[in-house]
XYZ file of C-alpha atoms in Angstrom:
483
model
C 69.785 52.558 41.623
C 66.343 52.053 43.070
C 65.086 51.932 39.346
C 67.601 49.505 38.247
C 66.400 45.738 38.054
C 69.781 44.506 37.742
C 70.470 46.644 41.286
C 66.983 45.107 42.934
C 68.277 41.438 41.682
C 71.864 41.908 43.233
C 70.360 43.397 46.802
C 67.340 40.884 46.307
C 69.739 38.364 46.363
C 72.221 39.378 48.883
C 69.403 39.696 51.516
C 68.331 36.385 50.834
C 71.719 34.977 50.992
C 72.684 37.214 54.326
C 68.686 35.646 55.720
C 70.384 32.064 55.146
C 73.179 32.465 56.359
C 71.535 33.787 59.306
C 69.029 31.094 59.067
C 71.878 28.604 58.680
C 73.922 30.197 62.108
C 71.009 29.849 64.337
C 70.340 26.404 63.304
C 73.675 25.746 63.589
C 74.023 27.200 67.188
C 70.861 25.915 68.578
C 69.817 22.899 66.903
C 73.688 20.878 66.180
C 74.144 20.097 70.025
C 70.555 18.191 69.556
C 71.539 16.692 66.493
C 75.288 15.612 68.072
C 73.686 14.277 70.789
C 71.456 12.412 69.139
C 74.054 10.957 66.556
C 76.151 9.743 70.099
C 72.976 8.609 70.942
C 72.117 6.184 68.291
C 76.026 5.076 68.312
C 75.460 3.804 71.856
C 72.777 2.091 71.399
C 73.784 0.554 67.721
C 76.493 -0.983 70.556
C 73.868 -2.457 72.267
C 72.037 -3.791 69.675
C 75.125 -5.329 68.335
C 75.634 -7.289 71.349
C 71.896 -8.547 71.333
C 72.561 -10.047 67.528
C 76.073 -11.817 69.484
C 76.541 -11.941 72.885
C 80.240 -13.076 71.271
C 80.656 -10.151 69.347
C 82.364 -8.442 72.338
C 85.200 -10.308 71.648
C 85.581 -9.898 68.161
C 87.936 -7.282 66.387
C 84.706 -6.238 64.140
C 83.035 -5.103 67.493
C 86.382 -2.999 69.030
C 86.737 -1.693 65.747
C 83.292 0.140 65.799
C 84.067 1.261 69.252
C 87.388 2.689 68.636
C 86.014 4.591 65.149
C 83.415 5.853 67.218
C 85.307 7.288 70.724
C 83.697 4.336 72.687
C 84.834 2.695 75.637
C 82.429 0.259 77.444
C 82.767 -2.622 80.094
C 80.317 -6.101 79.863
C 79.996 -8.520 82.471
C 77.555 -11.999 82.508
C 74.868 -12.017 85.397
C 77.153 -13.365 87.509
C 79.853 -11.180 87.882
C 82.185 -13.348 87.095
C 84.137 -11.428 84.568
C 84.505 -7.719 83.014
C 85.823 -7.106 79.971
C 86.186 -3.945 78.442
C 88.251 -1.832 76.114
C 89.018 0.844 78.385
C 92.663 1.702 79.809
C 91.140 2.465 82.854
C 89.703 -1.107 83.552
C 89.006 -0.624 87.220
C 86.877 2.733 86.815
C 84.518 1.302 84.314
C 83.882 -1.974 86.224
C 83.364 0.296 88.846
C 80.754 2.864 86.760
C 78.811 -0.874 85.911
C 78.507 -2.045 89.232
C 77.450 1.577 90.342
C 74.592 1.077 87.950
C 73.670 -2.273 89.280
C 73.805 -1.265 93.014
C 71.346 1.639 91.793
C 73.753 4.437 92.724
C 72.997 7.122 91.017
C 75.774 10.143 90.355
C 75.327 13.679 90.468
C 75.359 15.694 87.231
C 73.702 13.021 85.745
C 70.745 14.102 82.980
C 68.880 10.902 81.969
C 68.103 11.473 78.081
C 66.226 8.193 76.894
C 65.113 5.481 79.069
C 63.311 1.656 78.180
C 62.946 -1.276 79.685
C 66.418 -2.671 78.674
C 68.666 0.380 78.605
C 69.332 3.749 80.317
C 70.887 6.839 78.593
C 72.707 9.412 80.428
C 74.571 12.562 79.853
C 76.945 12.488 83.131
C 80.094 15.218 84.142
C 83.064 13.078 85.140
C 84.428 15.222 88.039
C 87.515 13.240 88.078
C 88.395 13.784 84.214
C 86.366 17.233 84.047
C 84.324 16.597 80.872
C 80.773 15.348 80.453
C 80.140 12.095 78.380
C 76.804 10.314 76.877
C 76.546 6.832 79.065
C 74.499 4.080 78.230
C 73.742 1.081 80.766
C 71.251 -2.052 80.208
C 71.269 -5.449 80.103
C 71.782 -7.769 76.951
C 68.905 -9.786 75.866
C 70.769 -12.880 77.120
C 70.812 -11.179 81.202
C 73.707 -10.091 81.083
C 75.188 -6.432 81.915
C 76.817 -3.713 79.292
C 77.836 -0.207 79.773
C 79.126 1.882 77.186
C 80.091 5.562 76.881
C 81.450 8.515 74.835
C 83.032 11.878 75.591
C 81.042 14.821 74.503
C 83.146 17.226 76.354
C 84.317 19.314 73.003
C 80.709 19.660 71.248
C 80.462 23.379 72.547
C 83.957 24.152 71.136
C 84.047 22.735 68.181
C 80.049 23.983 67.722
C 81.844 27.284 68.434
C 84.461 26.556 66.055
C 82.335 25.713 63.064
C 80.174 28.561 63.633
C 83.132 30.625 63.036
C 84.229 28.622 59.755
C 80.802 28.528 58.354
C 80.521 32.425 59.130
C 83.518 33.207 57.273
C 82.862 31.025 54.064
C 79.290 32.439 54.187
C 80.636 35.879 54.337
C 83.267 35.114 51.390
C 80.396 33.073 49.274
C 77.759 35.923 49.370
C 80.561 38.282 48.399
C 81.458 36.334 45.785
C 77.709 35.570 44.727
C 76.758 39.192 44.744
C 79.395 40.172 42.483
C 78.738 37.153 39.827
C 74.668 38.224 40.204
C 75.339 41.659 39.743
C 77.013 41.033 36.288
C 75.152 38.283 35.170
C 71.889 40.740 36.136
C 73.403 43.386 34.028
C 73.800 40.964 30.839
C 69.871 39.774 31.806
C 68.320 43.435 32.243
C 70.559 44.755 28.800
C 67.636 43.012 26.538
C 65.233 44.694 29.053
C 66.749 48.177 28.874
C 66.883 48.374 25.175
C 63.239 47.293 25.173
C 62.741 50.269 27.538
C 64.687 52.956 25.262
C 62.783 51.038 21.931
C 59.731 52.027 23.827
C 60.829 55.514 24.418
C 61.302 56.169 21.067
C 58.477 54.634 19.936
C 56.623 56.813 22.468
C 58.004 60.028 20.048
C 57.046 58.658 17.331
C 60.636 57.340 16.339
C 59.938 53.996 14.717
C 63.276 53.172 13.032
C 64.078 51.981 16.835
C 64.809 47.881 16.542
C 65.569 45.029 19.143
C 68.893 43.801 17.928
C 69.713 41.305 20.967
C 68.161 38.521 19.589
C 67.360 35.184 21.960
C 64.297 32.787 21.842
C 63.671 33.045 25.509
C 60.362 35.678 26.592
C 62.485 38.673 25.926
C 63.245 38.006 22.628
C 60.022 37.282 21.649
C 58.713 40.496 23.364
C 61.466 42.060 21.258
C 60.206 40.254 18.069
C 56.434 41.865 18.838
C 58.184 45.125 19.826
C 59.455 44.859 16.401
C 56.207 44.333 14.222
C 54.439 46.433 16.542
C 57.069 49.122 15.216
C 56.665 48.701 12.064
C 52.814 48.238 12.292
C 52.386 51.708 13.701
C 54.799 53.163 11.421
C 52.671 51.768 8.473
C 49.338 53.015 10.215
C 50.617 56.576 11.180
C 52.238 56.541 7.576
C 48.714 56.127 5.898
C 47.230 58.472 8.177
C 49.506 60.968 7.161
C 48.922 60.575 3.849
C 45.152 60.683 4.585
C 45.454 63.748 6.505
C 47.815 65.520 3.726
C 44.997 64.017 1.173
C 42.200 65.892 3.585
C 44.387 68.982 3.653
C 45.007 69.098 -0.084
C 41.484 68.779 -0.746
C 40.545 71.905 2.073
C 43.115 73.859 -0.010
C 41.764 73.156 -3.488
C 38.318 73.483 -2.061
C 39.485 77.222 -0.806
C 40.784 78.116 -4.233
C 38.521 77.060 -5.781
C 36.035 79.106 -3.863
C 38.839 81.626 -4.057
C 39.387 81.103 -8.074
C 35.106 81.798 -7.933
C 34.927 84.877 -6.183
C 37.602 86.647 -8.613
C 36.631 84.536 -11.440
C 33.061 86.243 -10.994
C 34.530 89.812 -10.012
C 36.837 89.538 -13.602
C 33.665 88.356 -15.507
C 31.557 91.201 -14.243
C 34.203 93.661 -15.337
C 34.497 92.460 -18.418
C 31.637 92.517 -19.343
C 30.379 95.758 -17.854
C 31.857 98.131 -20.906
C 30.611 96.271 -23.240
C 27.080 95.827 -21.650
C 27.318 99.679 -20.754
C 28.209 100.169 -24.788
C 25.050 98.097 -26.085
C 22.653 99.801 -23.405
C 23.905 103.222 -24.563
C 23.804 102.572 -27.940
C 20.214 101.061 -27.774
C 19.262 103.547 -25.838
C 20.649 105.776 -28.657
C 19.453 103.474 -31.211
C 15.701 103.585 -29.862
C 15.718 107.780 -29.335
C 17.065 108.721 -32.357
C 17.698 106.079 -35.074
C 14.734 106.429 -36.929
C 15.707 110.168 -37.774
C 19.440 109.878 -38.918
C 19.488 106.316 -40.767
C 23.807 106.751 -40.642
C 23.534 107.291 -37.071
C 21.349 104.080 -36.994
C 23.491 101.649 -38.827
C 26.508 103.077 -36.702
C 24.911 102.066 -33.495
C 23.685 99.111 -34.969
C 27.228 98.192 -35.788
C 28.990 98.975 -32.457
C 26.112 96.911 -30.698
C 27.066 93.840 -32.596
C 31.015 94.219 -32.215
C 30.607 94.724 -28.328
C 27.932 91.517 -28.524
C 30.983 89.578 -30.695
C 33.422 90.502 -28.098
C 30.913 89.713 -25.348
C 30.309 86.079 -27.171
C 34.173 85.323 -27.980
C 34.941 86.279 -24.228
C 32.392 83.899 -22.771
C 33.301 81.223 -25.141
C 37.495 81.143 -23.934
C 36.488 81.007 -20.320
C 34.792 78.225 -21.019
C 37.232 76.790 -23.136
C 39.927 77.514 -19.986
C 37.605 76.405 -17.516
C 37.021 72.970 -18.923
C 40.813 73.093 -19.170
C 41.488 74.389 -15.904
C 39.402 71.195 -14.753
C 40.489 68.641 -16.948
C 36.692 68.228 -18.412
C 38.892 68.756 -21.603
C 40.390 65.624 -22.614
C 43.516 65.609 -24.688
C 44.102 63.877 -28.058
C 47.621 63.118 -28.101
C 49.144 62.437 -31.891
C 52.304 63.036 -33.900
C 52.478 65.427 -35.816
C 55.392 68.395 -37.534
C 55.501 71.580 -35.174
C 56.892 73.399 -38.234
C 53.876 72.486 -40.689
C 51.171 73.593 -38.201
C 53.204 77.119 -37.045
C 53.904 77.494 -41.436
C 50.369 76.630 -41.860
C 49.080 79.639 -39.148
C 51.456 82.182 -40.255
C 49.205 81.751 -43.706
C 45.966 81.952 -42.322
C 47.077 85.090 -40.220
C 49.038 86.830 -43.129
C 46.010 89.404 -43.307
C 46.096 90.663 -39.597
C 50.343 90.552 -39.976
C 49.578 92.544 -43.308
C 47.367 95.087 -41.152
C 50.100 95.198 -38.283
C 52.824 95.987 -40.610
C 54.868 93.503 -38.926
C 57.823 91.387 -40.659
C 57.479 87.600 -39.218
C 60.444 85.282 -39.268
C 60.503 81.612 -39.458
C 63.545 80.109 -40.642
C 63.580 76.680 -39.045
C 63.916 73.278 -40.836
C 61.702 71.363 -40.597
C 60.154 68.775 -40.152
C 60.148 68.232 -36.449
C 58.047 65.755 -35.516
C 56.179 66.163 -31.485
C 53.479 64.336 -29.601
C 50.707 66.421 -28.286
C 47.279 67.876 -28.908
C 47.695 69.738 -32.284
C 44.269 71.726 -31.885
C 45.565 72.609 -28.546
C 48.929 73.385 -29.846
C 47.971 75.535 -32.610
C 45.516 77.151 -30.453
C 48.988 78.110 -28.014
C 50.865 79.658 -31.447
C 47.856 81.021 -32.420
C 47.793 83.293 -28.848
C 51.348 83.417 -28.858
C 51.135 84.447 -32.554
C 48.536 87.457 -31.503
C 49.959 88.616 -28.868
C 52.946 89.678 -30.421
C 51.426 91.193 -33.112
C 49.096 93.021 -30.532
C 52.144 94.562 -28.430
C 54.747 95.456 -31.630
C 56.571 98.413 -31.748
C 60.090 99.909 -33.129
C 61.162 97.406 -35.944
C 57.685 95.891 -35.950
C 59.690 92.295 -35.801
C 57.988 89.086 -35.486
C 60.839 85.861 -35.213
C 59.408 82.865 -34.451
C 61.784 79.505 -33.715
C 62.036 75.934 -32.424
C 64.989 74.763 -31.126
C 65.501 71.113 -29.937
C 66.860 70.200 -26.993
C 67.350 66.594 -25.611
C 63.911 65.217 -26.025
C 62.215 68.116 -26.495
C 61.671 71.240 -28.645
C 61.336 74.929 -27.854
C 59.602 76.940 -29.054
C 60.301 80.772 -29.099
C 57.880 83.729 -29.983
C 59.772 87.232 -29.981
C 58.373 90.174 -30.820
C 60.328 93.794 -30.377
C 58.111 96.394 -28.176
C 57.789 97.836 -24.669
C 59.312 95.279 -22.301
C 57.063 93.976 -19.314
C 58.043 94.597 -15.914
C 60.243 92.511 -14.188
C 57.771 92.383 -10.982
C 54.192 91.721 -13.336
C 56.043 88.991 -15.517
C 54.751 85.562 -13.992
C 51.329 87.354 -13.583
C 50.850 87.387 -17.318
C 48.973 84.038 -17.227
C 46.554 85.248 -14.932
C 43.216 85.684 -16.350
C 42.113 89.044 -16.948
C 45.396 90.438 -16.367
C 46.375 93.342 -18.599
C 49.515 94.856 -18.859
C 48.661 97.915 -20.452
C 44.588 97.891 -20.169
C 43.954 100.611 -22.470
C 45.995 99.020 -25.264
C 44.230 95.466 -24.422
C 41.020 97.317 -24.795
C 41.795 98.673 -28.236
C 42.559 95.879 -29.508
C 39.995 93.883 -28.042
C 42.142 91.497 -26.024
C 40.099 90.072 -22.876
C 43.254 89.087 -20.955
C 42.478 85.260 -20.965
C 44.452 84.431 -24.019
C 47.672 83.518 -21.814
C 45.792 81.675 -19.117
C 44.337 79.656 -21.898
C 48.082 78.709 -23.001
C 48.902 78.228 -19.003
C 46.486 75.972 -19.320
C 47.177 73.861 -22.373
C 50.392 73.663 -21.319
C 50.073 72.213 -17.352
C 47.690 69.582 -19.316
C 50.352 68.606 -21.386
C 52.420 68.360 -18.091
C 54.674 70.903 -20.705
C 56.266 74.635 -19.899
C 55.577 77.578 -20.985
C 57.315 81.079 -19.734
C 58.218 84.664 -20.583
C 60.912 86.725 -20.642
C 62.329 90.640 -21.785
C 64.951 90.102 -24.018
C 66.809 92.752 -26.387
C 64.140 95.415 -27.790
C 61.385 93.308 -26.726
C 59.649 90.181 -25.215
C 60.144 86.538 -25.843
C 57.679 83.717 -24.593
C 58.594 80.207 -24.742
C 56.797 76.560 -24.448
C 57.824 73.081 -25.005
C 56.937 69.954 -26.174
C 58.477 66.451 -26.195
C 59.607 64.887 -29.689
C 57.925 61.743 -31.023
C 60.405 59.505 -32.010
């Protein structure tokens, strides 16, 4: 409650209304008397002042009309004495109170409250009738004598009275009033307290928080600005996010790379250690005893240029995958017939598929017709193509297919052989990464043939997997169809 504003506003406003009402009481019980008094006051001498405009008007009805609204009774006489008239049942006592005056005999209990040169006013206690009255006495401007009076005797009660009254309506009022500002401070401090929760939201970064109460008045344009400001923030803390996620993607390709450098260069080094090893021993050979045995000569000779081919062809595909890996090899996109370029390797590789004893299948209609790279594509059959020829065994059977599916075409590669564990099958495209080394090494496979098709493939924004299958090992890519 002492956090509330509405609760502040309703006791706010009840002290001020009790602090009236007090106000109001002690004005009421000090200061009406005065004012009563002073109201009686200017009746009497109104009286007077009535007779100076008419010495006649005392006996017109106008005249005892004003007297009898007003709780007057007065006596007049001419400066001889000759005759009294008044309006007073009691003739004889207010003849008597004027000639009292003129004789100069003054009463007890009499207050004088205003005095001049023509007139005298008195606040006397009759002891005969018990109450007190406001008397005025003075002579007319035409000499002749007027007294006039009015009871005041009942001030104090009804003072007393009206105290009372006002006290209970002011009691009822601020009752009343407290209860009316107490709701109508709720419905003010509602905008206010969804500003506050807004704001609390906003604080935890919650900025789908909006001011829905509407209004043109200061709140609801603080609402309005809470609003924008909302959706301000939102925006900038949006775009720093996305700077920050930028920053952190570029830390993380910035570690593998430096990551994809320190085993790049640890994979190069072993590669090419045999075959660096092979050519110094064989040179060494060469140098020591080539001269004297001339087929011991052209034997090293001939192993020192097949481990210096396989040295060459390995440094040429990683830099064929690295520009790939980079995208410093740009694609050439163009349509042309899957089938024709796989019918047109199977050709120029009938030789090595001769030498492997293998029987390759094809037995798919073509044409199909795709949009991609066809170096890079025939480059993917191609190590596709030798791999499977490289790892046959059993039947020695080589089925090649492509297989369209929606908008694209798969392509399968199956070969029957020793099926690849289920744990090392996604590490197949990793570069360097042999299966069975010593079978890689007798054929002279450098374990980068896969990555390169990893490769082509992510470029082509394509697939390309693996899996065992029936008596051997299938691996798959696709491509989309050109329409």
């Amino acid at each position: 409650m002492k956090k509330s504003i509405g609760a502040r506003m309703a006791i706010a406003f009840a002290v001020l209304m009790v602090t009236a009402l007090v106000i109001m009481g002690l004005a009421n019980k000090l200061l009406l008397n005065r004012y009563y008094y002073s109201e009686k006051q200017e009746i009497l001498v109104d009286s007077l002042t009535k007779l100076n405009a008419d010495e006649e008007a005392v006996n017109t009805d106008e005249f005892n009309n004003f007297c009898s609204e007003n709780s007057l009774v007065y006596a007049y006489t001419n400066s001889s004495l000759s005759e009294i008239i008044t309006n007073s049942s009691d003739g004889e006592g207010m003849a008597g109170r004027l000639l009292g005056h003129l004789l100069s005999m003054d009463e007890k209990n009499t207050t004088v409250l205003e005095q001049t040169d023509s007139y005298q006013v008195t606040k006397i206690h009759d002891q005969f009738l018990g109450i007190d009255f406001l008397e005025l006495w003075g002579t007319t401007d035409a000499g002749n004598y007027f007294i006039v009076r009015c009871p005041i005797s009942s001030m104090d009660t009804a003072a007393d009275i009206s105290m009372r009254f006002f006290l209970y309506i002011g009691i009822i009022v601020t009752l009343i009033s407290c209860i009316v500002i107490y709701f109508l401070s709720k419905r003010i401090v509602k905008p206010v307290r969804e500003l506050a929760g807004i704001s609390q939201r906003m604080a935890q970064l919650d900025f789908d928080a909006r001011y829905t109460s509407g209004g043109e008045d200061e709140i609801g344009v603080l609402g309005k600005n809470f609003n924008e400001m909302s959706d301000k923030l939102e925006q900038a803390i949006t775009e720093l996010k996305n700077a920050n996620t930028r920053l952190q993607k570029e830390l993380d390709e910035k570690v593998q790379i430096e990551e994809m450098r320190t085993i790049f260069l640890s994979d190069v080094s072993h590669e090419l250690k045999t075959p660096i090893a092979l050519i110094q021993g064989y040179a060494e050979g060469l140098s020591d005893f080539g001269a004297d045995d001339p087929e011991s000569m052209e034997y090293y000779c001939e192993v020192i240029v097949d481990e210096a081919n396989r040295m060459n062809q390995l440094v040429k595909k990683l830099l064929n995958l690295n520009q790939l890996e980079f995208g410093k090899d740009q694609l050439s996109p163009e349509r042309f017939d899957l089938c024709e370029l796989i019918h047109g390797k199977l050709s120029s590789t009938d030789i090595l598929i001769q030498k492997n004893q293998a029987h390759v299948t094809f037995n798919t209609e073509g044409p199909i017709m795709v949009l991609a790279d066809e170096f890079k594509i025939e480059e993917v059959v191609t190590n596709y193509l030798t791999n499977a020829l490289n790892h046959l065994d059993g039947e020695r059977q080589v089925e090649i297919s492509c297989q369209i599916a929606g908008n694209q075409v798969i392509t399968r590669v199956y070969n029957t052989g020793k099926p690849i564990p289920e744990d090392e099958l996604e590490k197949v495209w990793v570069k360097f990464y042999k299966v069975d080394k010593a079978r890689t090494r007798a054929y002279g496979g450098s374990g980068i043939g896969l990555s390169i098709v990893k490769a082509i493939m992510d470029a082509h924004k394509e697939e390309c997997w693996v899996r065992n299958e029936e008596n051997g090992v299938a691996f798959y890519f696709t491509l989309a169809l050109s329409e």
